[in-house]
Amino acid sequence: MTKQIWLNLPVKSVAKAKDFFWKIGFSFNEQHDTPSSTCMVVGESHFVVMLFEESLFEGFSQNKITDTKASSELLISIDAESKEEVDELAQKVQDAGGTIFSPPAESQGWMYGFGFADVDGHRWNVLFMDFTKLS
């Protein structure tokens, strides 16, 4: 049965996307790099996010790419270990050229997070969840 899942994202420029994600703290498995793709590794479980230049992605998906300025096809959520880590990542995203569309804030009394768009407009959600406050 299935052992892994990879998320594939189209990007305008692999180099620019890689630079952005590197600046905010993500790592890469560079042995899988090509001129038009890169393998980004997220979290302790090494979740793979493949970044493909748009023309290559369209060839794989056999479909047009969503205009991220006008719509969203998905929201990628990642966890944080503390409120401070959420705030630090929000600052890194801003410094690296991303767009904060939802500034760091509390939600429902037990979550703290923010939302951002990367340099290609893909939307991400970062959450610290304090389960001790969950009632």
Short mmCIF file of C-alpha atoms in Angstrom, two decimals:
data_model
loop_
_atom_site.label_atom_id
_atom_site.label_comp_id
_atom_site.label_asym_id
_atom_site.label_seq_id
_atom_site.Cartn_x
_atom_site.Cartn_y
_atom_site.Cartn_z
CA MET A 1 0.00 0.00 0.00
CA THR A 2 0.99 3.66 -0.18
CA LYS A 3 3.95 4.60 2.02
CA GLN A 4 4.51 8.26 1.15
CA ILE A 5 2.74 11.24 -0.31
CA TRP A 6 4.33 14.13 -2.19
CA LEU A 7 2.81 17.50 -2.84
CA ASN A 8 3.63 18.96 -6.27
CA LEU A 9 3.48 22.74 -6.72
CA PRO A 10 3.99 24.80 -9.87
CA VAL A 11 6.40 27.73 -9.60
CA LYS A 12 7.42 30.44 -12.03
CA SER A 13 11.10 30.10 -11.14
CA VAL A 14 12.58 27.18 -9.21
CA ALA A 15 15.54 29.34 -8.17
CA LYS A 16 13.34 32.11 -6.74
CA ALA A 17 11.00 29.68 -4.99
CA LYS A 18 13.94 27.75 -3.53
CA ASP A 19 15.53 30.98 -2.28
CA PHE A 20 12.27 32.06 -0.61
CA PHE A 21 11.69 28.74 1.15
CA TRP A 22 15.36 28.47 2.16
CA LYS A 23 15.13 31.92 3.80
CA ILE A 24 12.12 30.90 5.87
CA GLY A 25 13.81 27.73 7.11
CA PHE A 26 12.87 24.85 4.81
CA SER A 27 15.48 22.43 3.51
CA PHE A 28 16.04 20.65 0.22
CA ASN A 29 17.15 17.24 -0.97
CA GLU A 30 19.43 18.61 -3.67
CA GLN A 31 20.26 15.22 -5.16
CA HIS A 32 16.80 15.46 -6.79
CA ASP A 33 17.39 18.96 -8.24
CA THR A 34 17.05 19.56 -11.96
CA PRO A 35 17.06 22.90 -13.80
CA SER A 36 13.25 22.91 -13.69
CA SER A 37 12.47 21.21 -10.36
CA THR A 38 13.60 20.82 -6.77
CA CYS A 39 12.71 18.61 -3.82
CA MET A 40 11.77 20.59 -0.69
CA VAL A 41 11.66 18.70 2.62
CA VAL A 42 9.21 19.85 5.30
CA GLY A 43 9.17 18.88 8.96
CA GLU A 44 10.59 16.05 11.02
CA SER A 45 8.89 13.39 8.90
CA HIS A 46 10.54 14.87 5.79
CA PHE A 47 7.31 15.49 3.89
CA VAL A 48 8.27 16.08 0.27
CA VAL A 49 7.05 19.11 -1.66
CA MET A 50 8.23 19.04 -5.26
CA LEU A 51 8.51 22.45 -6.89
CA PHE A 52 8.15 22.26 -10.68
CA GLU A 53 8.41 25.10 -13.16
CA GLU A 54 4.94 25.82 -14.53
CA SER A 55 5.42 24.36 -18.03
CA LEU A 56 6.70 21.07 -16.61
CA PHE A 57 3.87 20.94 -14.05
CA GLU A 58 1.24 21.53 -16.75
CA GLY A 59 2.72 18.66 -18.73
CA PHE A 60 2.42 16.31 -15.75
CA SER A 61 -1.06 17.41 -14.70
CA GLN A 62 -2.37 17.86 -18.25
CA ASN A 63 -4.34 20.81 -16.94
CA LYS A 64 -3.97 24.59 -16.69
CA ILE A 65 -2.49 26.05 -13.53
CA THR A 66 -4.76 27.94 -11.13
CA ASP A 67 -4.28 31.72 -11.14
CA THR A 68 -3.21 32.16 -7.52
CA LYS A 69 -3.93 35.91 -7.70
CA ALA A 70 -7.63 35.20 -8.30
CA SER A 71 -8.29 31.87 -6.56
CA SER A 72 -6.94 29.14 -4.32
CA GLU A 73 -6.95 25.46 -5.00
CA LEU A 74 -5.53 24.41 -1.64
CA LEU A 75 -4.31 25.71 1.70
CA ILE A 76 -1.15 24.04 2.97
CA SER A 77 -1.05 23.89 6.76
CA ILE A 78 2.05 23.33 8.86
CA ASP A 79 2.50 23.28 12.61
CA ALA A 80 4.66 25.37 14.90
CA GLU A 81 5.98 24.47 18.34
CA SER A 82 5.12 27.79 20.00
CA LYS A 83 3.55 31.21 19.54
CA GLU A 84 7.08 32.60 19.32
CA GLU A 85 7.88 30.27 16.44
CA VAL A 86 4.73 31.46 14.63
CA ASP A 87 5.81 35.09 15.08
CA GLU A 88 9.39 34.34 13.97
CA LEU A 89 8.21 32.54 10.84
CA ALA A 90 5.83 35.40 10.01
CA GLN A 91 8.76 37.82 10.14
CA LYS A 92 10.93 35.51 8.00
CA VAL A 93 8.14 35.22 5.40
CA GLN A 94 7.80 38.99 5.25
CA ASP A 95 11.59 39.51 5.02
CA ALA A 96 11.86 36.87 2.26
CA GLY A 97 9.22 38.56 0.08
CA GLY A 98 6.12 36.55 0.93
CA THR A 99 2.71 38.11 1.60
CA ILE A 100 1.00 37.84 4.97
CA PHE A 101 -2.73 37.60 4.24
CA SER A 102 -3.72 36.83 7.83
CA PRO A 103 -1.41 38.25 10.53
CA PRO A 104 -0.50 36.20 13.63
CA ALA A 105 -3.52 35.96 15.93
CA GLU A 106 -5.33 33.67 18.35
CA SER A 107 -8.21 31.56 17.09
CA GLN A 108 -10.84 29.71 19.10
CA GLY A 109 -8.86 30.21 22.32
CA TRP A 110 -6.42 27.34 21.69
CA MET A 111 -4.78 28.05 18.34
CA TYR A 112 -2.36 30.77 17.30
CA GLY A 113 -1.28 31.20 13.72
CA PHE A 114 -0.99 33.20 10.54
CA GLY A 115 -1.51 32.80 6.83
CA PHE A 116 0.86 33.70 4.03
CA ALA A 117 1.27 33.44 0.30
CA ASP A 118 4.65 32.38 -1.05
CA VAL A 119 6.30 34.10 -4.02
CA ASP A 120 4.09 32.13 -6.43
CA GLY A 121 0.87 32.89 -4.55
CA HIS A 122 0.37 29.45 -2.96
CA ARG A 123 -1.34 29.88 0.40
CA TRP A 124 0.09 28.47 3.60
CA ASN A 125 -1.29 28.34 7.14
CA VAL A 126 1.02 28.07 10.16
CA LEU A 127 -0.53 27.01 13.48
CA PHE A 128 0.57 26.49 17.04
CA MET A 129 -2.10 24.39 18.75
CA ASP A 130 -2.19 24.42 22.57
CA PHE A 131 -4.30 21.36 23.31
CA THR A 132 -4.20 22.12 27.05
CA LYS A 133 -6.57 25.04 26.33
CA LEU A 134 -8.99 22.91 24.32
CA SER A 135 -12.23 22.52 26.24
#
